[in-house]
JSON list of C-alpha atoms in Angstrom, two decimals:
[
{"chain": "A", "resi": 137, "resn": "UNK", "atom": "CA", "xyz": [0.07, 0.05, -0.01]},
{"chain": "A", "resi": 138, "resn": "UNK", "atom": "CA", "xyz": [1.12, 3.51, -0.70]},
{"chain": "A", "resi": 139, "resn": "UNK", "atom": "CA", "xyz": [1.38, 6.07, 1.85]},
{"chain": "A", "resi": 140, "resn": "UNK", "atom": "CA", "xyz": [0.16, 9.02, -0.62]},
{"chain": "A", "resi": 141, "resn": "UNK", "atom": "CA", "xyz": [-3.47, 9.83, -0.53]},
{"chain": "A", "resi": 142, "resn": "UNK", "atom": "CA", "xyz": [-5.29, 9.35, -3.78]},
{"chain": "A", "resi": 143, "resn": "UNK", "atom": "CA", "xyz": [-5.64, 12.47, -5.92]},
{"chain": "A", "resi": 144, "resn": "UNK", "atom": "CA", "xyz": [-8.77, 14.33, -5.74]},
{"chain": "A", "resi": 145, "resn": "UNK", "atom": "CA", "xyz": [-10.17, 16.10, -8.63]},
{"chain": "A", "resi": 146, "resn": "UNK", "atom": "CA", "xyz": [-9.26, 19.67, -8.73]},
{"chain": "A", "resi": 147, "resn": "UNK", "atom": "CA", "xyz": [-12.75, 21.03, -9.22]},
{"chain": "A", "resi": 148, "resn": "UNK", "atom": "CA", "xyz": [-11.57, 24.74, -9.20]},
{"chain": "A", "resi": 149, "resn": "UNK", "atom": "CA", "xyz": [-9.40, 23.98, -12.14]},
{"chain": "A", "resi": 150, "resn": "UNK", "atom": "CA", "xyz": [-12.07, 21.81, -14.04]},
{"chain": "A", "resi": 151, "resn": "UNK", "atom": "CA", "xyz": [-14.53, 24.93, -13.51]},
{"chain": "A", "resi": 152, "resn": "UNK", "atom": "CA", "xyz": [-11.97, 27.45, -14.96]},
{"chain": "A", "resi": 153, "resn": "UNK", "atom": "CA", "xyz": [-11.26, 25.00, -17.98]},
{"chain": "A", "resi": 154, "resn": "UNK", "atom": "CA", "xyz": [-14.93, 24.72, -18.88]},
{"chain": "A", "resi": 155, "resn": "UNK", "atom": "CA", "xyz": [-15.48, 28.36, -18.27]},
{"chain": "A", "resi": 156, "resn": "UNK", "atom": "CA", "xyz": [-12.84, 29.12, -21.14]},
{"chain": "A", "resi": 157, "resn": "UNK", "atom": "CA", "xyz": [-14.58, 26.85, -23.69]},
{"chain": "A", "resi": 158, "resn": "UNK", "atom": "CA", "xyz": [-17.07, 28.77, -26.06]},
{"chain": "A", "resi": 159, "resn": "UNK", "atom": "CA", "xyz": [-20.92, 27.74, -25.89]},
{"chain": "A", "resi": 160, "resn": "UNK", "atom": "CA", "xyz": [-20.52, 26.86, -29.62]},
{"chain": "A", "resi": 161, "resn": "UNK", "atom": "CA", "xyz": [-17.81, 24.27, -28.73]},
{"chain": "A", "resi": 162, "resn": "UNK", "atom": "CA", "xyz": [-19.59, 22.49, -26.17]},
{"chain": "A", "resi": 163, "resn": "UNK", "atom": "CA", "xyz": [-22.66, 22.22, -28.29]},
{"chain": "A", "resi": 164, "resn": "UNK", "atom": "CA", "xyz": [-20.78, 20.75, -31.33]},
{"chain": "A", "resi": 165, "resn": "UNK", "atom": "CA", "xyz": [-18.71, 18.43, -29.14]},
{"chain": "A", "resi": 166, "resn": "UNK", "atom": "CA", "xyz": [-21.75, 17.24, -27.47]},
{"chain": "A", "resi": 167, "resn": "UNK", "atom": "CA", "xyz": [-23.70, 16.62, -31.06]},
{"chain": "A", "resi": 168, "resn": "UNK", "atom": "CA", "xyz": [-20.53, 14.92, -32.24]},
{"chain": "A", "resi": 169, "resn": "UNK", "atom": "CA", "xyz": [-20.52, 12.47, -29.17]},
{"chain": "A", "resi": 170, "resn": "UNK", "atom": "CA", "xyz": [-24.45, 11.85, -29.92]},
{"chain": "A", "resi": 171, "resn": "UNK", "atom": "CA", "xyz": [-23.67, 11.15, -33.58]},
{"chain": "A", "resi": 172, "resn": "UNK", "atom": "CA", "xyz": [-20.77, 8.78, -32.67]},
{"chain": "A", "resi": 173, "resn": "UNK", "atom": "CA", "xyz": [-23.01, 6.97, -30.10]},
{"chain": "A", "resi": 174, "resn": "UNK", "atom": "CA", "xyz": [-25.75, 6.85, -32.48]},
{"chain": "A", "resi": 175, "resn": "UNK", "atom": "CA", "xyz": [-23.53, 5.31, -35.24]},
{"chain": "A", "resi": 176, "resn": "UNK", "atom": "CA", "xyz": [-22.27, 2.47, -32.88]},
{"chain": "A", "resi": 177, "resn": "UNK", "atom": "CA", "xyz": [-25.71, 1.69, -31.74]},
{"chain": "A", "resi": 178, "resn": "UNK", "atom": "CA", "xyz": [-26.73, 1.47, -35.47]},
{"chain": "A", "resi": 179, "resn": "UNK", "atom": "CA", "xyz": [-24.02, -1.19, -35.83]},
{"chain": "A", "resi": 180, "resn": "UNK", "atom": "CA", "xyz": [-21.98, 1.02, -37.94]},
{"chain": "A", "resi": 181, "resn": "UNK", "atom": "CA", "xyz": [-18.79, 0.34, -36.06]},
{"chain": "A", "resi": 182, "resn": "UNK", "atom": "CA", "xyz": [-15.84, -2.10, -36.71]},
{"chain": "A", "resi": 183, "resn": "UNK", "atom": "CA", "xyz": [-17.52, -4.55, -34.51]},
{"chain": "A", "resi": 184, "resn": "UNK", "atom": "CA", "xyz": [-20.79, -3.96, -36.33]},
{"chain": "A", "resi": 185, "resn": "UNK", "atom": "CA", "xyz": [-23.68, -6.18, -34.74]},
{"chain": "A", "resi": 186, "resn": "UNK", "atom": "CA", "xyz": [-22.02, -6.61, -31.37]},
{"chain": "A", "resi": 187, "resn": "UNK", "atom": "CA", "xyz": [-23.35, -3.13, -30.05]},
{"chain": "A", "resi": 188, "resn": "UNK", "atom": "CA", "xyz": [-26.24, -2.71, -32.47]},
{"chain": "A", "resi": 189, "resn": "UNK", "atom": "CA", "xyz": [-29.35, -1.76, -30.46]},
{"chain": "A", "resi": 190, "resn": "UNK", "atom": "CA", "xyz": [-32.07, 0.21, -32.62]},
{"chain": "A", "resi": 191, "resn": "UNK", "atom": "CA", "xyz": [-33.92, 1.22, -29.65]},
{"chain": "A", "resi": 192, "resn": "UNK", "atom": "CA", "xyz": [-31.00, 3.11, -28.01]},
{"chain": "A", "resi": 193, "resn": "UNK", "atom": "CA", "xyz": [-30.06, 4.33, -31.40]},
{"chain": "A", "resi": 194, "resn": "UNK", "atom": "CA", "xyz": [-33.50, 5.66, -31.66]},
{"chain": "A", "resi": 195, "resn": "UNK", "atom": "CA", "xyz": [-33.11, 7.70, -28.52]},
{"chain": "A", "resi": 196, "resn": "UNK", "atom": "CA", "xyz": [-29.72, 9.10, -29.36]},
{"chain": "A", "resi": 197, "resn": "UNK", "atom": "CA", "xyz": [-30.92, 10.19, -32.78]},
{"chain": "A", "resi": 198, "resn": "UNK", "atom": "CA", "xyz": [-33.90, 12.05, -31.46]},
{"chain": "A", "resi": 199, "resn": "UNK", "atom": "CA", "xyz": [-31.80, 13.72, -28.83]},
{"chain": "A", "resi": 200, "resn": "UNK", "atom": "CA", "xyz": [-29.42, 14.78, -31.83]},
{"chain": "A", "resi": 201, "resn": "UNK", "atom": "CA", "xyz": [-32.09, 16.18, -33.61]},
{"chain": "A", "resi": 202, "resn": "UNK", "atom": "CA", "xyz": [-33.46, 17.98, -30.61]},
{"chain": "A", "resi": 203, "resn": "UNK", "atom": "CA", "xyz": [-30.31, 19.60, -29.79]},
{"chain": "A", "resi": 204, "resn": "UNK", "atom": "CA", "xyz": [-29.65, 20.80, -33.35]},
{"chain": "A", "resi": 205, "resn": "UNK", "atom": "CA", "xyz": [-33.21, 22.08, -33.54]},
{"chain": "A", "resi": 206, "resn": "UNK", "atom": "CA", "xyz": [-32.90, 24.15, -30.48]},
{"chain": "A", "resi": 207, "resn": "UNK", "atom": "CA", "xyz": [-29.35, 25.60, -31.19]},
{"chain": "A", "resi": 208, "resn": "UNK", "atom": "CA", "xyz": [-29.49, 25.96, -34.90]},
{"chain": "A", "resi": 209, "resn": "UNK", "atom": "CA", "xyz": [-29.64, 29.61, -34.41]},
{"chain": "A", "resi": 210, "resn": "UNK", "atom": "CA", "xyz": [-26.99, 29.84, -31.96]},
{"chain": "A", "resi": 211, "resn": "UNK", "atom": "CA", "xyz": [-24.32, 27.85, -33.66]},
{"chain": "A", "resi": 212, "resn": "UNK", "atom": "CA", "xyz": [-24.39, 29.36, -37.29]},
{"chain": "A", "resi": 213, "resn": "UNK", "atom": "CA", "xyz": [-24.76, 27.35, -40.57]},
{"chain": "A", "resi": 214, "resn": "UNK", "atom": "CA", "xyz": [-21.03, 26.91, -40.47]},
{"chain": "A", "resi": 215, "resn": "UNK", "atom": "CA", "xyz": [-21.44, 24.48, -37.63]},
{"chain": "A", "resi": 216, "resn": "UNK", "atom": "CA", "xyz": [-24.80, 23.47, -38.23]},
{"chain": "A", "resi": 217, "resn": "UNK", "atom": "CA", "xyz": [-24.73, 22.19, -41.78]},
{"chain": "A", "resi": 218, "resn": "UNK", "atom": "CA", "xyz": [-22.64, 19.45, -41.44]},
{"chain": "A", "resi": 219, "resn": "UNK", "atom": "CA", "xyz": [-24.09, 18.31, -38.25]},
{"chain": "A", "resi": 220, "resn": "UNK", "atom": "CA", "xyz": [-27.36, 18.24, -39.98]},
{"chain": "A", "resi": 221, "resn": "UNK", "atom": "CA", "xyz": [-25.81, 16.22, -42.75]},
{"chain": "A", "resi": 222, "resn": "UNK", "atom": "CA", "xyz": [-24.56, 13.82, -40.46]},
{"chain": "A", "resi": 223, "resn": "UNK", "atom": "CA", "xyz": [-28.12, 13.56, -38.59]},
{"chain": "A", "resi": 224, "resn": "UNK", "atom": "CA", "xyz": [-29.75, 13.06, -41.94]},
{"chain": "A", "resi": 225, "resn": "UNK", "atom": "CA", "xyz": [-27.28, 10.12, -42.62]},
{"chain": "A", "resi": 226, "resn": "UNK", "atom": "CA", "xyz": [-27.87, 8.45, -39.22]},
{"chain": "A", "resi": 227, "resn": "UNK", "atom": "CA", "xyz": [-31.72, 8.80, -39.80]},
{"chain": "A", "resi": 228, "resn": "UNK", "atom": "CA", "xyz": [-31.42, 7.08, -43.17]},
{"chain": "A", "resi": 229, "resn": "UNK", "atom": "CA", "xyz": [-29.19, 4.39, -41.74]},
{"chain": "A", "resi": 230, "resn": "UNK", "atom": "CA", "xyz": [-31.71, 3.83, -39.02]},
{"chain": "A", "resi": 231, "resn": "UNK", "atom": "CA", "xyz": [-34.48, 3.52, -41.61]},
{"chain": "A", "resi": 232, "resn": "UNK", "atom": "CA", "xyz": [-32.48, 1.17, -43.51]},
{"chain": "A", "resi": 233, "resn": "UNK", "atom": "CA", "xyz": [-31.43, -1.03, -40.56]},
{"chain": "A", "resi": 234, "resn": "UNK", "atom": "CA", "xyz": [-35.27, -1.37, -39.27]},
{"chain": "A", "resi": 235, "resn": "UNK", "atom": "CA", "xyz": [-36.82, -4.53, -40.15]},
{"chain": "A", "resi": 236, "resn": "UNK", "atom": "CA", "xyz": [-40.25, -2.44, -40.33]},
{"chain": "A", "resi": 237, "resn": "UNK", "atom": "CA", "xyz": [-39.46, 1.21, -41.20]},
{"chain": "A", "resi": 238, "resn": "UNK", "atom": "CA", "xyz": [-41.15, 4.01, -39.48]},
{"chain": "A", "resi": 239, "resn": "UNK", "atom": "CA", "xyz": [-43.59, 5.84, -41.84]},
{"chain": "A", "resi": 240, "resn": "UNK", "atom": "CA", "xyz": [-42.19, 9.10, -43.06]},
{"chain": "A", "resi": 241, "resn": "UNK", "atom": "CA", "xyz": [-42.09, 11.60, -40.25]},
{"chain": "A", "resi": 242, "resn": "UNK", "atom": "CA", "xyz": [-42.22, 9.03, -37.53]},
{"chain": "A", "resi": 243, "resn": "UNK", "atom": "CA", "xyz": [-38.69, 8.23, -37.63]},
{"chain": "A", "resi": 244, "resn": "UNK", "atom": "CA", "xyz": [-36.03, 9.09, -34.92]},
{"chain": "A", "resi": 245, "resn": "UNK", "atom": "CA", "xyz": [-35.97, 12.88, -34.69]},
{"chain": "A", "resi": 246, "resn": "UNK", "atom": "CA", "xyz": [-38.29, 13.44, -37.49]},
{"chain": "A", "resi": 247, "resn": "UNK", "atom": "CA", "xyz": [-40.64, 15.34, -35.20]},
{"chain": "A", "resi": 248, "resn": "UNK", "atom": "CA", "xyz": [-37.83, 18.23, -35.18]},
{"chain": "A", "resi": 249, "resn": "UNK", "atom": "CA", "xyz": [-36.44, 17.75, -38.74]},
{"chain": "A", "resi": 250, "resn": "UNK", "atom": "CA", "xyz": [-39.58, 16.71, -40.66]},
{"chain": "A", "resi": 251, "resn": "UNK", "atom": "CA", "xyz": [-39.61, 13.47, -42.92]},
{"chain": "A", "resi": 252, "resn": "UNK", "atom": "CA", "xyz": [-36.39, 12.34, -44.19]},
{"chain": "A", "resi": 253, "resn": "UNK", "atom": "CA", "xyz": [-36.37, 10.55, -47.50]},
{"chain": "A", "resi": 254, "resn": "UNK", "atom": "CA", "xyz": [-33.14, 8.74, -49.35]}
]
């Protein structure tokens, strides 16, 4: 056993670090994490079917759509456009992966984006 106490997180430093990050960067980072998690749950990762879970993917894609819908005017089209493209790709991948596809407008996130067609 070691005589040194375990290190505790420096919450003051963590708070200072997050305070320096622009809101746009936080929003884009969260969106990219939601996109990545959605892709994994759609079975699009290297391990494919191992992590595929369409129920979880639906939740993540809907959360991503809601975030993008709510923040579109705040993050500018420079940031929003590629995120919207990624969202549409995930929505189409979800439709393709579903055994019984949702009706147009009923897929994940489509209440925010409108119907998605290939």
